[in-house]
Coordinates of C-alpha atoms and ligand atoms in Angstrom, one line a residue:
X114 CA -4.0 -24.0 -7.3
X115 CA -1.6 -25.9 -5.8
X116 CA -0.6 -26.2 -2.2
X117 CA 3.2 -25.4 -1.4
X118 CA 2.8 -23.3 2.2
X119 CA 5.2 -26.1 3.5
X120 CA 8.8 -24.9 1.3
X121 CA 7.7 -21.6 3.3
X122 CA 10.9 -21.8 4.8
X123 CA 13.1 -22.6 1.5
X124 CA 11.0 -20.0 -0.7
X125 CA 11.3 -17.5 1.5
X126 CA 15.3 -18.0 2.3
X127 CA 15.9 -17.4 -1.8
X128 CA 13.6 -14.3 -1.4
X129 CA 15.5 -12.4 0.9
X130 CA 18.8 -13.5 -1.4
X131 CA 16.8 -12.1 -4.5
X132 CA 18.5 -8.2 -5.2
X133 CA 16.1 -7.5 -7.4
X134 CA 12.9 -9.2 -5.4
X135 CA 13.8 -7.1 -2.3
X136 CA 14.4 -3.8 -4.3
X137 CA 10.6 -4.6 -5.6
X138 CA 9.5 -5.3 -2.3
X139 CA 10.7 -2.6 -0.5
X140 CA 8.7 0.5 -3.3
X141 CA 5.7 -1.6 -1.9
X142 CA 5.8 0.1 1.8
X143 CA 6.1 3.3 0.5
X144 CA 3.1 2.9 -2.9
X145 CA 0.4 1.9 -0.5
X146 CA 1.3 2.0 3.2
X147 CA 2.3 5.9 2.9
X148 CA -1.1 6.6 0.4
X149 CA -3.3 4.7 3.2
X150 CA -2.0 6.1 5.9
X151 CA -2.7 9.7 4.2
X152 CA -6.3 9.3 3.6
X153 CA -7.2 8.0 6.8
X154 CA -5.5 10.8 8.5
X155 CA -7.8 13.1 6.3
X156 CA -10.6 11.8 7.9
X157 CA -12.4 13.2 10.7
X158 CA -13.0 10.0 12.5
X159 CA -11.0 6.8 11.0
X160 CA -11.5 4.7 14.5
X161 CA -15.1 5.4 14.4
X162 CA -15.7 4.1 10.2
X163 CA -13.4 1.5 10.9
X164 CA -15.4 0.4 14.5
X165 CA -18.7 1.0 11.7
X166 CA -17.1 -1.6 9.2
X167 CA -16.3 -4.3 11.7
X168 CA -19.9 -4.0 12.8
X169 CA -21.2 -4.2 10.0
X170 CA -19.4 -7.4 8.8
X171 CA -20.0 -8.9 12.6
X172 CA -24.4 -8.4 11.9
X173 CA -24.0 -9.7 8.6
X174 CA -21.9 -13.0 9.2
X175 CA -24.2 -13.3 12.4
X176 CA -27.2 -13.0 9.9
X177 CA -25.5 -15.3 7.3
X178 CA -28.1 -17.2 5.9
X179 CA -30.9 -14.9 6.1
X180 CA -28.7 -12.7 4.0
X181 CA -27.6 -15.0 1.3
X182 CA -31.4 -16.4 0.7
X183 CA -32.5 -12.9 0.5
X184 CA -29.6 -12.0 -1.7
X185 CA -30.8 -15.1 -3.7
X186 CA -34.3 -14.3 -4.2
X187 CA -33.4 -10.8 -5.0
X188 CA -31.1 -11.7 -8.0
X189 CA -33.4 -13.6 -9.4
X190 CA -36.2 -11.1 -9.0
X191 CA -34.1 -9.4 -11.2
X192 CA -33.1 -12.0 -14.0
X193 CA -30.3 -13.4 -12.4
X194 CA -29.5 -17.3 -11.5
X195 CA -27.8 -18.2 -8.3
X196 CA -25.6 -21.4 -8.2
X197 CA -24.0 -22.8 -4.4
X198 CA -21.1 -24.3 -4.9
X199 CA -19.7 -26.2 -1.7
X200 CA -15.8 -26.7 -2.5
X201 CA -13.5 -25.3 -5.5
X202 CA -14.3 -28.6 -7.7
X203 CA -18.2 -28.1 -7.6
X204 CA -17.7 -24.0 -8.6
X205 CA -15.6 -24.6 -10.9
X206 CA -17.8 -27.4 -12.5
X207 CA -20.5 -25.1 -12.7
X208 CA -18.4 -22.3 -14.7
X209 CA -17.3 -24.8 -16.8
X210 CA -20.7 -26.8 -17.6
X211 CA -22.0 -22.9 -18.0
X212 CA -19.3 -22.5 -20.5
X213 CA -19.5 -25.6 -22.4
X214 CA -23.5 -25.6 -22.9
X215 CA -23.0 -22.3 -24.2
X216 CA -20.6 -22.6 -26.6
X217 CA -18.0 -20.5 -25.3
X218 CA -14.9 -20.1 -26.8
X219 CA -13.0 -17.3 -25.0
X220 CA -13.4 -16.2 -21.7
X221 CA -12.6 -12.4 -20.2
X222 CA -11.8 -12.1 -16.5
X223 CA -11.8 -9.1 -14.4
X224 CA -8.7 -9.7 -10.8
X225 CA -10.7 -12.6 -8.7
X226 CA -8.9 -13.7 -6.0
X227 CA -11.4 -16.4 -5.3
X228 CA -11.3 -17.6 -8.8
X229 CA -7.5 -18.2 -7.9
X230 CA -8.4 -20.2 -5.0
X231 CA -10.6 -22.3 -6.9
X232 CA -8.2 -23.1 -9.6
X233 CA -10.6 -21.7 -12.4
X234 CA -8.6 -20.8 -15.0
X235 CA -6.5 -23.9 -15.0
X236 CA -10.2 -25.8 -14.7
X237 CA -11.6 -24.1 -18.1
X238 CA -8.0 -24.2 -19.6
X239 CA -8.6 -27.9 -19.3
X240 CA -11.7 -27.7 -21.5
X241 CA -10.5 -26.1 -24.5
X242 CA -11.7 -22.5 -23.7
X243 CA -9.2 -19.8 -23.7
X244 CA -9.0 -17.3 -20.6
X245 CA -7.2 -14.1 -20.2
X246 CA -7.0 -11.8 -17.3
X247 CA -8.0 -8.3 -17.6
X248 CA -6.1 -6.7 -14.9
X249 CA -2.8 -5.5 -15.7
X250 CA -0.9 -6.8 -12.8
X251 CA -3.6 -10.6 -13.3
X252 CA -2.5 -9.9 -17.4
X253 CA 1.2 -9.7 -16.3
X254 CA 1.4 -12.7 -14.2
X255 CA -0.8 -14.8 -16.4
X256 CA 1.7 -14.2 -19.2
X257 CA 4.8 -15.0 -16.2
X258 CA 3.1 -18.4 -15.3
X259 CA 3.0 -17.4 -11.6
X260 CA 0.6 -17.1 -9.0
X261 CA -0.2 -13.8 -7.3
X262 CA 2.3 -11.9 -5.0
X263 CA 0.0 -9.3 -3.6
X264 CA -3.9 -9.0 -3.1
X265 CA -4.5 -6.2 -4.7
X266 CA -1.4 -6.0 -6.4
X267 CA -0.7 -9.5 -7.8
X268 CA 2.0 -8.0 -9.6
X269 CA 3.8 -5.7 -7.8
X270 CA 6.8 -7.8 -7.2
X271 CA 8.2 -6.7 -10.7
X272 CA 10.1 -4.0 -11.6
X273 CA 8.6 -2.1 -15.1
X274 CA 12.0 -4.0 -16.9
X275 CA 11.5 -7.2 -16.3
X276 CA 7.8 -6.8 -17.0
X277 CA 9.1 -5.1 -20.3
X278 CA 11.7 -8.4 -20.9
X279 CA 8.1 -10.3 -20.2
X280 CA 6.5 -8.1 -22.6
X281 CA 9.1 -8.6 -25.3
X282 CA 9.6 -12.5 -25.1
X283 CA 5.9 -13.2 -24.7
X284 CA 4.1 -10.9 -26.7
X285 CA 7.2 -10.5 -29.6
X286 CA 7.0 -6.1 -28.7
X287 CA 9.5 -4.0 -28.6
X288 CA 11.7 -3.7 -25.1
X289 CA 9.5 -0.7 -24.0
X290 CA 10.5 0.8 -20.1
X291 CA 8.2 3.2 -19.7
X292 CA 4.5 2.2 -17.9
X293 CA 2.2 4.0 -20.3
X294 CA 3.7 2.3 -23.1
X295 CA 3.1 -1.6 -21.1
X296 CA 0.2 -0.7 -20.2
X297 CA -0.6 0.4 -24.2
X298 CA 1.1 -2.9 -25.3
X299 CA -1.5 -4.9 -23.0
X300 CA -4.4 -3.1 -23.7
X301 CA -4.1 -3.5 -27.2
X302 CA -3.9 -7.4 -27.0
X303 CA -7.0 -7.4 -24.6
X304 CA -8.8 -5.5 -27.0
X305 CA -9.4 -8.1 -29.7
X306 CA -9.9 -10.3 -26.9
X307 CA -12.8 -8.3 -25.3
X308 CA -14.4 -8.2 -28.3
X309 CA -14.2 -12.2 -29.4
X310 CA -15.1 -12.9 -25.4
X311 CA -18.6 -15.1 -25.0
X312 CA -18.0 -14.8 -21.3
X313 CA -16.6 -12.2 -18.7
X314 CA -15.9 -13.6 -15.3
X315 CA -15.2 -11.6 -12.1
X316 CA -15.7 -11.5 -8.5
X317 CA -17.5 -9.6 -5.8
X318 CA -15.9 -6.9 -3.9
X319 CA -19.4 -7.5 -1.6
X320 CA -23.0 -8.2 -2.4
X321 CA -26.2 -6.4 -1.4
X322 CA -28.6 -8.6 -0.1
X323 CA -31.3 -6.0 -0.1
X324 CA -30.9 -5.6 -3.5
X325 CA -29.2 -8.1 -5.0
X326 CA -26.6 -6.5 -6.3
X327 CA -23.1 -7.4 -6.8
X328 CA -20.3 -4.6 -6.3
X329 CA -16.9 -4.2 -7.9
X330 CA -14.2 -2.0 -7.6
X331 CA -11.3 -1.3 -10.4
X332 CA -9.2 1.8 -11.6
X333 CA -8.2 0.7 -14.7
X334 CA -11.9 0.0 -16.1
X335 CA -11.3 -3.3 -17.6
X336 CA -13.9 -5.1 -15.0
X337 CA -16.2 -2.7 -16.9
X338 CA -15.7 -4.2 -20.3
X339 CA -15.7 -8.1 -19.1
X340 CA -19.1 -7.5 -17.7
X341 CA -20.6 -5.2 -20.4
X342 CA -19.2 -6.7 -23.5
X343 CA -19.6 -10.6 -23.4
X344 CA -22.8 -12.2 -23.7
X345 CA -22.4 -14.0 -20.2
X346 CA -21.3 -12.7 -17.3
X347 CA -20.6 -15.1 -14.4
X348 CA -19.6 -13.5 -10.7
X349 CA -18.0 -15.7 -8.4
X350 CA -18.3 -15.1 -4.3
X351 CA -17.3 -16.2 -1.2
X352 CA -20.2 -16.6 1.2
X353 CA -18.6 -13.7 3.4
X354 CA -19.0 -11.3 1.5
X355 CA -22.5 -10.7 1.6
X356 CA -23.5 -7.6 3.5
X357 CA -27.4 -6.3 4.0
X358 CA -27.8 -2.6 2.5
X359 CA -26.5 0.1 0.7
X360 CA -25.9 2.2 3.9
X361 CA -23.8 -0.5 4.7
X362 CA -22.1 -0.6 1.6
X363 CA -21.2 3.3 1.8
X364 CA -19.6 2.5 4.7
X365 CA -17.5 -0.3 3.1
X366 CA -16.5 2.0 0.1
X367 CA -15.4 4.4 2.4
X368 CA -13.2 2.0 4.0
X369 CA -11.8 -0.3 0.8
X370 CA -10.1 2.1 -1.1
X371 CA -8.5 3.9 1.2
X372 CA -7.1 0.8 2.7
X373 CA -5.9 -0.6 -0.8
X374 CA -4.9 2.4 -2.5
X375 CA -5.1 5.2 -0.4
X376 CA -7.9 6.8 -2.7
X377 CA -11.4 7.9 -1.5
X378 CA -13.1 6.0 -4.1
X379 CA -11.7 3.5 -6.8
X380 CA -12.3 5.3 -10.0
X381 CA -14.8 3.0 -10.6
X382 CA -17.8 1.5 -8.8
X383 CA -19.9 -0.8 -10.3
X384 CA -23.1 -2.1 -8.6
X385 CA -24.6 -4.7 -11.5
X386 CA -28.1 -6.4 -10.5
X387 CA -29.4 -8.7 -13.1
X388 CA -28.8 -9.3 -16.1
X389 CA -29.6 -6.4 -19.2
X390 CA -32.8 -5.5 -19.2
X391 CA -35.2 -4.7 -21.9
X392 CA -34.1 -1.5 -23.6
X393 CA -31.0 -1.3 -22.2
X394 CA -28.0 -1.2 -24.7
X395 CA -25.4 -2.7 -22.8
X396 CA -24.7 -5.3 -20.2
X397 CA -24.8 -9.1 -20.7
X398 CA -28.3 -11.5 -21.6
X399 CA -27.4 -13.7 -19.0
X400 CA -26.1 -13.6 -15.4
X401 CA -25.0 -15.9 -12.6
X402 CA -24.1 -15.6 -9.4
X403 CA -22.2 -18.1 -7.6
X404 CA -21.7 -18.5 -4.2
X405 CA -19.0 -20.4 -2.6
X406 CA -18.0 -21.6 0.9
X407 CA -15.4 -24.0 0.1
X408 CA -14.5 -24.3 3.9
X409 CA -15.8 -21.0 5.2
X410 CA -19.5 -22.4 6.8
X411 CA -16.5 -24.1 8.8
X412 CA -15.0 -21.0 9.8
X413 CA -17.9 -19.4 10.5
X414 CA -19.1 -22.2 13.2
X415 CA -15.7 -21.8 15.2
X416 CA -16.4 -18.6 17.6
X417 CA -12.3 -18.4 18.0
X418 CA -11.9 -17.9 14.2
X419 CA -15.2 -16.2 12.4
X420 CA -13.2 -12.7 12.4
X421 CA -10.9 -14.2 9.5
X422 CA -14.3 -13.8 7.5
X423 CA -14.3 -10.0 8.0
X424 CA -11.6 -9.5 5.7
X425 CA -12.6 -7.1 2.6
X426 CA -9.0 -8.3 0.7
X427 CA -7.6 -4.9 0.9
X428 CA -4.0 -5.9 1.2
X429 CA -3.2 -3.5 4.0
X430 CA -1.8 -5.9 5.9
X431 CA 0.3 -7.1 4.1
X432 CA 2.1 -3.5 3.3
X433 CA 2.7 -3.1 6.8
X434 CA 3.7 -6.3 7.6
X435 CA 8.0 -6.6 8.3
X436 CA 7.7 -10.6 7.2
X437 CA 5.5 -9.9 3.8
X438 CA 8.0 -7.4 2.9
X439 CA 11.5 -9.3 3.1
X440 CA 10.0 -12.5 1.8
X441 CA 7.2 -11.5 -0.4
X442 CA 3.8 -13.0 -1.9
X443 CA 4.8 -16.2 -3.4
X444 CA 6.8 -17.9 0.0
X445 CA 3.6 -18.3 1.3
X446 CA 2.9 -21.0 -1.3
X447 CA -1.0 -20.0 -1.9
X448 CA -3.2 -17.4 -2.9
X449 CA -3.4 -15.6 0.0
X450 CA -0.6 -14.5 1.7
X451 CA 0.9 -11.7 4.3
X452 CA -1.1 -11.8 7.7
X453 CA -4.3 -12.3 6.6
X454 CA -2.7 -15.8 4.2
X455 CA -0.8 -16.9 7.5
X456 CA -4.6 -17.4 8.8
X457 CA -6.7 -17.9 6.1
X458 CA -5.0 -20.7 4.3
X459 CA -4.2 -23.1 6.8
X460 CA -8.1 -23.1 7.7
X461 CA -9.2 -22.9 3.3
X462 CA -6.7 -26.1 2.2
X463 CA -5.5 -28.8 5.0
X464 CA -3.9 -27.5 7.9
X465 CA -1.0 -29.6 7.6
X466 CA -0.1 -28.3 4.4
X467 CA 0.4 -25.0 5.9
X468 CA 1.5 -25.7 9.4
X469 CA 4.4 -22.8 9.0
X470 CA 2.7 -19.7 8.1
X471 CA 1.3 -18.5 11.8
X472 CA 4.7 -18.7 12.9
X473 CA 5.5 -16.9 10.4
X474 CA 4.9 -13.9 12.2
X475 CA 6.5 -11.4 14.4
X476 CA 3.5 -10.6 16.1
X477 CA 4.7 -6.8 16.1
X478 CA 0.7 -6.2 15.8
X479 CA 1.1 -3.7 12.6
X480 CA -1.4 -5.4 10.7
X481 CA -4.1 -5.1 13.6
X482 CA -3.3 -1.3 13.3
X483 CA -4.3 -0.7 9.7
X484 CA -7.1 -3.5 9.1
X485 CA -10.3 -1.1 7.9
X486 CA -12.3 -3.7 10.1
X487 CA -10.0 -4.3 13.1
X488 CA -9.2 -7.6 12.7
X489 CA -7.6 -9.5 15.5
X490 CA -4.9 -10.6 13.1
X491 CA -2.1 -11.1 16.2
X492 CA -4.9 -12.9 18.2
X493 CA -5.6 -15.4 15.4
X494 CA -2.2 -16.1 14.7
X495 CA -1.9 -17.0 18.2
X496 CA -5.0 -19.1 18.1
X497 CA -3.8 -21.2 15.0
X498 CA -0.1 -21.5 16.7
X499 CA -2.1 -22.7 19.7
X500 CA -3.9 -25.4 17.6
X501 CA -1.4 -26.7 15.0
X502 CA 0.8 -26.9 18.5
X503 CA -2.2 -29.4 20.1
X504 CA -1.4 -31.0 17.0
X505 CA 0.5 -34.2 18.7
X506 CA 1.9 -34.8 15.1
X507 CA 3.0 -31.1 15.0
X508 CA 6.9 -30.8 14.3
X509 CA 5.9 -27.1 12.2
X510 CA 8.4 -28.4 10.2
X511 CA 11.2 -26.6 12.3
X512 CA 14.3 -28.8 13.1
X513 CA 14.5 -30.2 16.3
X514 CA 17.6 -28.0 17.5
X515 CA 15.8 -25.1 17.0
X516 CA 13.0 -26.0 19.2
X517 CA 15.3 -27.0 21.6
X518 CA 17.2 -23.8 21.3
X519 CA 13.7 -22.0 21.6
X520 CA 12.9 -23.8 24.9
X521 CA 16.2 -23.7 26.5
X522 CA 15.4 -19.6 25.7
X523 CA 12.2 -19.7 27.4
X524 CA 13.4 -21.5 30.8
X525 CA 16.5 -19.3 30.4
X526 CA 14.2 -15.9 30.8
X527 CA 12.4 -17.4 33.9
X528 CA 15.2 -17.8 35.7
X529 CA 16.9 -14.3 35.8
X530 CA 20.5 -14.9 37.6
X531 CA 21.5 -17.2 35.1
X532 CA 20.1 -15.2 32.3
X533 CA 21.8 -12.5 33.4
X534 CA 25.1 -14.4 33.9
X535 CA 24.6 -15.7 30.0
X536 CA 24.4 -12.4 29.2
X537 CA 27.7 -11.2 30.9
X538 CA 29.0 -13.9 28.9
X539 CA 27.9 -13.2 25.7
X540 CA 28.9 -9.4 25.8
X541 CA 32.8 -10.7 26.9
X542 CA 32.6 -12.5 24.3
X543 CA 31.3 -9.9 22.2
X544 CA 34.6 -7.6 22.8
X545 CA 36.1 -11.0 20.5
X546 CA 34.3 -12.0 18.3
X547 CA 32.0 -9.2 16.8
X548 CA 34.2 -7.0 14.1
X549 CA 32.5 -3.7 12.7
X550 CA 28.9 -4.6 14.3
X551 CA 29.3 -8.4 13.0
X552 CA 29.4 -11.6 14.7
X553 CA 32.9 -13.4 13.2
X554 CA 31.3 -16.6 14.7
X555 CA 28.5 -18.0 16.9
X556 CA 27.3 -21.5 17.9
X557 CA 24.8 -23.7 15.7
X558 CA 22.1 -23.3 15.7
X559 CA 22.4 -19.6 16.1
X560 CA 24.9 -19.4 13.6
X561 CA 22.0 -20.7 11.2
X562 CA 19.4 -18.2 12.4
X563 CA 21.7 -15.5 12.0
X564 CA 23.3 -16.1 8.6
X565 CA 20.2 -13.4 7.0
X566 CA 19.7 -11.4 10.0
X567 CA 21.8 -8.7 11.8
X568 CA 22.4 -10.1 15.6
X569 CA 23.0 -7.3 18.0
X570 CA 25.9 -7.0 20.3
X571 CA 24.4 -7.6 23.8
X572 CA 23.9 -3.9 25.9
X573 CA 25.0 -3.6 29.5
X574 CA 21.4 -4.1 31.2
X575 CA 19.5 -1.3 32.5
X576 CA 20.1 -1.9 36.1
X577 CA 23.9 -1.9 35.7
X578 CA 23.7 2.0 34.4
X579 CA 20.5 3.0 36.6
X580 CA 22.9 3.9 39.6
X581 CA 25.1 6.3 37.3
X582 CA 22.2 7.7 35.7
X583 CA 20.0 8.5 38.8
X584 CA 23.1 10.1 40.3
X585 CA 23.6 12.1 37.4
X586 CA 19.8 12.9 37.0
X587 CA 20.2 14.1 40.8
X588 CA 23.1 16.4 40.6
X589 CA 21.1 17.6 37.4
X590 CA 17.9 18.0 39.5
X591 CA 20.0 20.1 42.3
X592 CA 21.8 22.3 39.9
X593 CA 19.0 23.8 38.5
Ligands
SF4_671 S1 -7.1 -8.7 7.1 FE1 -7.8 -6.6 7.2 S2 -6.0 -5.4 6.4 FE2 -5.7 -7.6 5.8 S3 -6.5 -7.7 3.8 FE3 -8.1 -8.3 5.2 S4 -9.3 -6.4 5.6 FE4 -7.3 -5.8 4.7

């Protein structure tokens, strides 16, 4: 997929002008931040399960090789095949060459996220085979031509009409509104495509290294099908996610649903090792694992960075997160966006492709709150700031007035007479120039900064109305 982190700033200026984007966005906050707020609070001890999960993801990247060659030789104990790929080009070389030596014709995916980051379906496209996503929100934006918007929801930035106008100009159906009817509308074209599929591909929610099992998560049950029905299934994984038992794992399903969706458990679990077996009825004759680093061995060697490898993709972050939600998915210009994107991707493609997205970032510290294993997300974005910053080629693609602005701000504030004197200013010439809770006018290159954002009227500082208050507080005290 390509790279366009750098029109950050233009992409996400027509975001926050897009009515209908930010109406879309906004139902986002309430869908999954309210649900996973809800079920942690129903827990007896969240902190202590989510302290358990970022444990358990520290021992496992600690033990990283010891756990993928045991995961290895465990798959194929069971009738597996394990491929390594080192970058997108090599993994998607292998899915391909797998594809082409077996004939395949049609191809069934179940929501990868990795797959997106590899390019994959644009890769097979490329070879004649035909793909189609599974997963209503992948199915919707497959048939829209866009990347996703959201981790676990890569649709969510439509409203159910303009999926419906989707629906009608792509698929020739009636201009249905409701869900249920979509979602009938898309299942019945998946079917016939289920059924003509050679080869299902998914991901890996995580991988058991003690058993060699792969695990995925769905509610719609469509991962199900693309890994029973075809002949071939092919599971593609980041290193990362390889933990080492199934305690560990309860402890993970404990935590990834209730992050993403606010349930206990997705309503489906599926822990496949191996291939089908003999006398088994269902499942595929052939399966491969493949496992993919594609920049992460070099994430895992910097001590400053490994925690970006604990993510489990869970989107929390993003739901709580006051820049995700005014710009949305797509400004970030890759696969991955919200907090989590604003690190991962300038460390997955070149750094200077993405130089914006840590600053994009309020640093409020939200996403730290919600993350199932306590990622440092704040920290991180600091740490990347810090580098790009070392950069001495680094402009961050912010004009130079601003960074003058930004600087003049920052000696401003260490010297508090004279920021208190520009303040005195600024609230006389507030009584002018701000009508009905607006600035009329303000100097560039505030002028610019302001033109989407509400600028408050400067308040009379503390100090100034600590006299009248701690006389009042007094008289209070003595009265009573
Ligand atoms: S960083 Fe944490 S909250 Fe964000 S997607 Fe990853 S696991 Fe979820």
């Amino acid at each position: 997929m390509r790279v366009r982190s750098l029109e950050f700033g233009q992409r996400a200026q027509e975001a926050v002008l897009d009515q209908q984007l930010q109406r879309n966005l906004q139902r986002i906050g309430v869908r999954f931040k309210v649900g996973r707020d809800m079920a942690f609070a129903a827990l007896e001890d969240p902190e202590g399960l989510r302290n358990l999960g970022r444990a358990i993801k520290e021992r496992s990247l600690a033990n990283l090789p010891h756990l993928l060659e045991t995961l290895e030789a465990k798959v194929k104990e069971a009738g597996g095949t394990v491929h390594w790929a080192c970058n997108a080009k090599e993994a998607c070389r292998i899915v391909c060459d797998l594809a082409k030596q077996r004939a395949v014709r049609t191809v069934v995916k179940g929501k990868s996220m990795v797959t997106e980051e590899i390019g994959l379906n644009q890769a097979l496209e490329a070879e004649g085979i035909e793909v189609w996503e599974t997963d209503l929100g992948e199915f919707i934006i497959q048939l829209a031509g866009e990347p996703p918007s959201h981790i676990i929801g890569p649709a969510v930035h439509k409203s159910k009409e303009q999926i419906a106008e989707l629906f009608a100009e792509k698929l020739g159906s009636p201009k249905a509104q409701a869900p249920e009817e979509l979602t009938k509308i898309a299942r019945e074209k998946l079917r016939e495509k289920f059924v003509k599929a050679d080869m299902g591909i998914t991901g890996a929610n995580a991988a058991v290294a003690e058993t060699g099992s792969i695990v995925l998560l769905e509610n719609e049950g469509n991962i199900r099908l693309s890994v029973t029905a075809p002949r071939i299934h092919v599971a593609l994984m980041g290193i990362e996610k390889v933990i080492p038992t199934l305690e560990d794992l309860a402890v993970i399903l404990a935590l990834l649903p209730r992050s993403a969706t606010g349930q206990k458990l997705s309503s489906y679990t599926s822990i496949i090792t191996g291939p089908r077996r003999e006398a088994e009825l269902d499942g595929p004759e052939e399966f491969h694992l493949i496992l993919l680093d594609n920049g992460r061995s070099r994430i895992l060697a910097d001590p400053d960075r490994r925690q970006s490898l604990y993510c489990l993709r869970c989107g929390s972050c993003l739901n709580v997160c006051p820049v995700y939600r005014k710009v949305g998915g797509h400004s970030y210009g890759w696969v991955y966006s919200g907090p989590i994107g604003a690190v991962l991707t300038p460390q997955l493609v070149p750094a200077r492709l993405a130089r914006q997205l840590p600053f994009a970032s309020t640093l409020c510290g939200a996403c730290a709150e919600v993350c199932p294993v306590k990622i440092e997300l704040p920290k991180l974005l600091l740490t990347m700031r810090q580098r790009l910053t070392e950069d001495p080629n680094f402009d961050g693609g912010i004009p130079l007035l601003v960074r003058l602005a930004a600087r003049f701000h920052g000696w401003l504030l260490t010297h508090p007479r004279l920021y208190r004197l520009a303040m005195d200013g600024a609230r006389a010439a507030s009584r002018v120039l701000v009508r009905d809770g607006r600035w009329l006018w303000l100097p560039p290159p505030l002028s610019q900064w302001a033109r989407n954002r509400h600028i408050p009227t400067p308040a009379r500082p503390f100090s100034s109305t600590w006299p009248k208050l701690k006389k009042e507080l007094v008289q209070g005290g003595e009265g009573a």
